[in-house]
Coordinates of C-alpha atoms in Angstrom, one line a residue:
X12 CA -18.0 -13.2 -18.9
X13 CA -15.8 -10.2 -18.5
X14 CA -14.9 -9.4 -15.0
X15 CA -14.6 -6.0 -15.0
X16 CA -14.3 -2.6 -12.5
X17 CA -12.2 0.1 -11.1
X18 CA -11.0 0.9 -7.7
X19 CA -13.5 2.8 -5.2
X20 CA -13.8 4.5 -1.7
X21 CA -14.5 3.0 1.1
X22 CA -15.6 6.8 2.5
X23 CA -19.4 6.4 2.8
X24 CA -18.7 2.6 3.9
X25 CA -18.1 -0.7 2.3
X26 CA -21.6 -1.0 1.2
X27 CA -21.9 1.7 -0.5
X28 CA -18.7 0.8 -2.5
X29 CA -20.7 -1.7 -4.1
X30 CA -23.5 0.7 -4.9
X31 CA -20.6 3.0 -6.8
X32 CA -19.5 0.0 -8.4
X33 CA -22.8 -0.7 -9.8
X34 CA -22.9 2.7 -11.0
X35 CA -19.8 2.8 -12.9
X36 CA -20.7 -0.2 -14.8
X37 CA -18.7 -2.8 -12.8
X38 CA -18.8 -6.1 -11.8
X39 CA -15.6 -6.9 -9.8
X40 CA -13.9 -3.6 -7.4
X41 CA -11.5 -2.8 -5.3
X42 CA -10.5 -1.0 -2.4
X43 CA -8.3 0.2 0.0
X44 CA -8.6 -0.5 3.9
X45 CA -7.2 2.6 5.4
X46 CA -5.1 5.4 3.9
X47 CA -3.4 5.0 0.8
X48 CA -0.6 7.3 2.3
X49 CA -0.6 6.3 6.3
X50 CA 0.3 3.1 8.2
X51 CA -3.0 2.8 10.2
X52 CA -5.7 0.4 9.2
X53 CA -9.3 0.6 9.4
X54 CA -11.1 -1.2 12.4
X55 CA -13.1 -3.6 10.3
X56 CA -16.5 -5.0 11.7
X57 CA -18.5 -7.9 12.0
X58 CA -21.6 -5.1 10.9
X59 CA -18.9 -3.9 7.8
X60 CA -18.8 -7.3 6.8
X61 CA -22.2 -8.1 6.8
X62 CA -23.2 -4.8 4.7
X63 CA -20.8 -5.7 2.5
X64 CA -21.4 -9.2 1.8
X65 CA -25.2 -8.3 1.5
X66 CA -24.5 -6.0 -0.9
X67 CA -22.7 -8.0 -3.3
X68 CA -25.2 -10.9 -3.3
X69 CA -28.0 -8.3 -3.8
X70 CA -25.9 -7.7 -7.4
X71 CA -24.1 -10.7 -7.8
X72 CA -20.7 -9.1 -7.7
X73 CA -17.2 -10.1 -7.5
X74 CA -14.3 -11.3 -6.8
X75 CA -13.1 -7.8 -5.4
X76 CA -9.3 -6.7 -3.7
X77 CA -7.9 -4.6 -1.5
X78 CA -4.8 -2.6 -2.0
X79 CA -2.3 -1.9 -0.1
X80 CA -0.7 1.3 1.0
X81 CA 1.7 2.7 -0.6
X82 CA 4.1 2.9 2.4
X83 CA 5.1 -0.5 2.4
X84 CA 8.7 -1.4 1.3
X85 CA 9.2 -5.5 1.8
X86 CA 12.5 -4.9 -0.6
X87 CA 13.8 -2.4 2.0
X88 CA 17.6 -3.1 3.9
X89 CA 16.0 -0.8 7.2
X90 CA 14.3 -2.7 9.7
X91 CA 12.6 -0.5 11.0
X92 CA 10.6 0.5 8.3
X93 CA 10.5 -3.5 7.2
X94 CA 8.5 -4.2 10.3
X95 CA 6.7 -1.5 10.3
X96 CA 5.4 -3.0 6.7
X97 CA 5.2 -6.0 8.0
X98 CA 2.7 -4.6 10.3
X99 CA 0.9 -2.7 8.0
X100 CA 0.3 -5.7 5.4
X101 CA -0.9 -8.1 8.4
X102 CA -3.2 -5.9 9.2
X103 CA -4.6 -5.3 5.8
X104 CA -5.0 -9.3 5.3
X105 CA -6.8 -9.2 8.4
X106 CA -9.2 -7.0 7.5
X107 CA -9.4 -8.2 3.9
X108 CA -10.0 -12.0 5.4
X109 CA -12.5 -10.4 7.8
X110 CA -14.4 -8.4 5.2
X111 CA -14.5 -11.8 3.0
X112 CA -12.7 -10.2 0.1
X113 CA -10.4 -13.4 -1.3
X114 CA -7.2 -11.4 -2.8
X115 CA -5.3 -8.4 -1.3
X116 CA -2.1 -7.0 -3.2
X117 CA 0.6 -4.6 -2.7
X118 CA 3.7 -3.4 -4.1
X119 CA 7.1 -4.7 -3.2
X120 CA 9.4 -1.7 -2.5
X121 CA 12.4 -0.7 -2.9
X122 CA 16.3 -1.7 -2.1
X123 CA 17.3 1.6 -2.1
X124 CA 20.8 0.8 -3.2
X125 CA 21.5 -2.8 -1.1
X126 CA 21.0 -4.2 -4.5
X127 CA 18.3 -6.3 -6.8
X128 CA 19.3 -9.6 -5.4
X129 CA 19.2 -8.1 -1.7
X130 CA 15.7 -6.4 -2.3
X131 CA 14.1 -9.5 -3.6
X132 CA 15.3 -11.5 -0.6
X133 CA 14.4 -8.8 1.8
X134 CA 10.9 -9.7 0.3
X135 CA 10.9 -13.5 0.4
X136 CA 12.0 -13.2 4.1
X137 CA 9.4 -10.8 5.3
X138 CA 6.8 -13.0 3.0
X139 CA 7.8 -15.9 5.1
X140 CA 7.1 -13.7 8.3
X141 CA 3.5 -13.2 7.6
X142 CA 0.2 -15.3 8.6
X143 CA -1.6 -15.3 5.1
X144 CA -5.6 -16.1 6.4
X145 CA -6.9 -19.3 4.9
X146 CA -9.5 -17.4 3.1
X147 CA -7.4 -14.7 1.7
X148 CA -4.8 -15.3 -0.9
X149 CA -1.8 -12.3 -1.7
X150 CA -0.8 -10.9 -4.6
X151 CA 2.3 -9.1 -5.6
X152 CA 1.8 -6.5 -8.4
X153 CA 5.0 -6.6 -10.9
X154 CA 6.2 -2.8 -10.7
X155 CA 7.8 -0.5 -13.6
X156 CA 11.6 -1.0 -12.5
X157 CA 11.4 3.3 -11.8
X158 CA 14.4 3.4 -9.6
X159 CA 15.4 0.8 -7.6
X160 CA 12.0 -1.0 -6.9
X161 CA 12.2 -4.9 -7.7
X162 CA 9.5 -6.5 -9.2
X163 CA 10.3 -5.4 -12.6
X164 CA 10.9 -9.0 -14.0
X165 CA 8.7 -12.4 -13.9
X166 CA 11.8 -13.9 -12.9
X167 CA 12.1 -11.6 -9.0
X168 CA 8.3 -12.4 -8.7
X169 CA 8.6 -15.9 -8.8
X170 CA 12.3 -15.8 -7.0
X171 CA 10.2 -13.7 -3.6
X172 CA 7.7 -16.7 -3.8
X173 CA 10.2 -19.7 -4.3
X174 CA 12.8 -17.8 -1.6
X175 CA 10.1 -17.3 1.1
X176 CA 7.9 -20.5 2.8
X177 CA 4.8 -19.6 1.1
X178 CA 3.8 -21.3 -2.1
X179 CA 1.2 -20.2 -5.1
X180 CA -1.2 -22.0 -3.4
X181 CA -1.4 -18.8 -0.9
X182 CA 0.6 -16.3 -3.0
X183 CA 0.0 -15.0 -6.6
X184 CA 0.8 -12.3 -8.7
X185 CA -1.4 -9.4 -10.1
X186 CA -0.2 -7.8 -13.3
X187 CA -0.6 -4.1 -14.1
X188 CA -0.4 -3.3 -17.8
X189 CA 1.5 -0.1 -17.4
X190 CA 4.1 -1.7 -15.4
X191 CA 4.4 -4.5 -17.5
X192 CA 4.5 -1.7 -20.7
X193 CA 7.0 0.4 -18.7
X194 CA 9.2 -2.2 -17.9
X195 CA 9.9 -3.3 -21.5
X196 CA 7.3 -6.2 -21.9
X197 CA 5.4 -5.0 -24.8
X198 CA 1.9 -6.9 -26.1
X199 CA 1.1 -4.2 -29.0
X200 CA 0.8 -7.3 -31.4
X201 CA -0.2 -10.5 -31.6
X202 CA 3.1 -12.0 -32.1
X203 CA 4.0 -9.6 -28.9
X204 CA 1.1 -11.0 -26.4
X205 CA 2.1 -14.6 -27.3
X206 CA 5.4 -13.6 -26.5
X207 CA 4.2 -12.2 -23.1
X208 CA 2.3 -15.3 -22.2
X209 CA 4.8 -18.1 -22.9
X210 CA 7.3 -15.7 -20.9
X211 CA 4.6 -15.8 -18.0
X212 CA 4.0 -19.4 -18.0
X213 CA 7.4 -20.7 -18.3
X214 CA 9.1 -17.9 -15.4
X215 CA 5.8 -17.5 -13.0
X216 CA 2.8 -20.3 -14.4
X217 CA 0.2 -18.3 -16.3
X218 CA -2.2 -19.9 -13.6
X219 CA -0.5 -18.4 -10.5
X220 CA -1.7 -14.9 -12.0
X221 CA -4.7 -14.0 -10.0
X222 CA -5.7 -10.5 -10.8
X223 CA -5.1 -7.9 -13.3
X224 CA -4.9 -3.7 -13.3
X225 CA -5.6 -2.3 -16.3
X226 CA -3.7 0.9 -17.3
X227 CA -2.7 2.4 -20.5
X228 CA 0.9 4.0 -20.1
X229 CA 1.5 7.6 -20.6
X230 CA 5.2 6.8 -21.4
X231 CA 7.0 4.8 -24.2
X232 CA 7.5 0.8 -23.9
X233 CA 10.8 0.7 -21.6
X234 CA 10.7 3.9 -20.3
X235 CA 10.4 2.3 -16.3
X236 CA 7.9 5.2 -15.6
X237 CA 4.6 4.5 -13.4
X238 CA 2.1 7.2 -15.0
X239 CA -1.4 5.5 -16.1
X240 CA -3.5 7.0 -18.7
X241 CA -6.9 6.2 -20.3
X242 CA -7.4 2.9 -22.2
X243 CA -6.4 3.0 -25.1
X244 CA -4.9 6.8 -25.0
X245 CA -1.5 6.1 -24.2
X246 CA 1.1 4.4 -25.4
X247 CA -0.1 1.3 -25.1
X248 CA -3.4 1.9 -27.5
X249 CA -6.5 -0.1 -27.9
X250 CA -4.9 -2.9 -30.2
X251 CA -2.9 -3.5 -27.2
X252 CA -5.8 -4.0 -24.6
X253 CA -7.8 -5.8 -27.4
X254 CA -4.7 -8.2 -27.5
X255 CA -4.4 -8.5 -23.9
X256 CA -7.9 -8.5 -22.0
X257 CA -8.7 -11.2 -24.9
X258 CA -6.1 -13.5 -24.8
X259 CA -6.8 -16.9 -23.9
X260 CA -4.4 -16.8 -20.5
X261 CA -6.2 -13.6 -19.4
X262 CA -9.3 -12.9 -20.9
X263 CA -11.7 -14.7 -17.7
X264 CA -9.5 -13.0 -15.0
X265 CA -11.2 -10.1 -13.3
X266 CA -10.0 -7.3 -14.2
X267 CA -9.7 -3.5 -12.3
X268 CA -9.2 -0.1 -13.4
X269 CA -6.6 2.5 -12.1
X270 CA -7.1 4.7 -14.5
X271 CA -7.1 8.9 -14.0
X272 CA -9.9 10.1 -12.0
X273 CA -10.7 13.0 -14.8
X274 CA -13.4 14.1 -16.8
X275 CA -13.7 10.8 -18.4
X276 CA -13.9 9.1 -15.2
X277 CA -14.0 5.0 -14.4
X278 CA -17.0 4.5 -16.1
X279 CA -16.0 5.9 -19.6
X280 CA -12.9 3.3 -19.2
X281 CA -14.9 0.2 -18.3
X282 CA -17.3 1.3 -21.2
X283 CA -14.1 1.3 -23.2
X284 CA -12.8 -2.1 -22.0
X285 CA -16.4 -3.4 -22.6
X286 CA -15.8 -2.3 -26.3
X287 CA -12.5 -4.3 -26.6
X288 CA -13.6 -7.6 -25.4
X289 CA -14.7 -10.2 -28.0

């Protein structure tokens, strides 16, 4: 079955997350647990939790994921700001493990000139600082390359899990499409997927990739920029997310949308994903 939904607000409460969910058309969500664009994390309840969980066995939905801020730089050479996203992404697990939501991902930052090699073991060491909860496994999201973020490459995700003293039994990885598109990983063909796939499971294990965001790419393949579009609008098209959401390695993974918040809206993309899957 196609696991399939888009990220929603936590505004009106967790519960009624679920309930937007279930109006978009969605079976799987996710969320964030404070700002997108501040440090501080919601205080999380034993009454959220319950709500929450309710609501998903009332329609049988899930798994869902919570996403970090976007303040968080793991690749960074300042330590101030390292702890301070150390802090931030402890937090966020906590309240992610106390919510009962299994996966929680975030984006690895930036060297901001110490260098790629630097940036990904900046990452693997402030990994290895971390308590992951037992019921919560994180994810890190593979990034466009714009700048000097690492994460570009299969090869510096699996080097920030094998450098740090976590495994992929409590770390994963969660793939974004226009990332992978922007960073030069095309899957427009079939040849191309295959291509993708054997890359994945030879560099990271295909079966250490948890999660995946589903983007088109307003931008060409290579081009390093982050700028999501509607499925099958962009650059990417809809042969490319037939190819992908149906391949064998990724076709029973759930799946979330991060796609503009426009006229078309969530639900006209998970309709559109809907129509892609065979």
């Amino acid at each position: 079955m196609l696991q399939i939904g888009a990220h929603v607000s936590i505004s009106d409460g967790f519960d009624s997350a679920v309930s937007t969910e279930e109006e978009l058309g969605g079976n799987v969500g996710q969320v964030f647990v404070g700002s997108p664009r501040g440090w501080k994390v919601k205080e999380i309840t034993e009454s959220d939790r319950t709500d929450f969980q309710s609501s998903l066995e009332e329609v049988q939905m899930g798994p869902w994921i919570v996403h970090g801020t976007y303040l968080i730089n793991f690749a960074t050479p300042k330590d101030d700001l390292a702890e301070k996203s150390i802090q931030a992404v402890q937090g966020e697990l906590d309240a992610c493990s106390t919510l009962g939501i299994p996966y929680y991902v975030f984006h690895p930052g930036s060297h901001t000139g110490a260098g790629e090699e630097t940036g990904v073991e900046n990452v693997a060491e402030r990994l290895s600082e971390l308590d992951i909860p037992n019921n919560t496994m994180l994810l890190l999201e593979n990034t466009a390359g714009k700048g000097t973020t690492v994460g570009k490459t299969f090869e510096q995700l699996d080097q920030m899990v094998e450098l740090s003293t976590y495994t992929y039994d409590e770390v994963g990885i969660c793939l974004d499409t226009c990332h992978l598109f922007s960073a030069g990983y095309d899957f427009r063909t079939e040849d191309d997927m295959d291509q993708l796939v054997s890359e994945a499971t030879e560099v990271i294990g295909i079966e250490n990739i948890q999660y995946l965001h589903l983007n088109d790419s307003k931008h060409p393949l290579g081009s390093e920029k982050d700028e999501h579009e509607h499925i099958g609008e962009g650059e990417i098209g809809e042969q490319g997310f037939r190819n992908f959401i149906n391949h064998s390695g990724f076709r029973e993974l759930p799946m979330v949308l991060e796609t503009p918040e426009d006229s078309k809206g969530y639900a006209w993309n998970i309709k559109k994903v809907r129509s892609l899957y065979e």
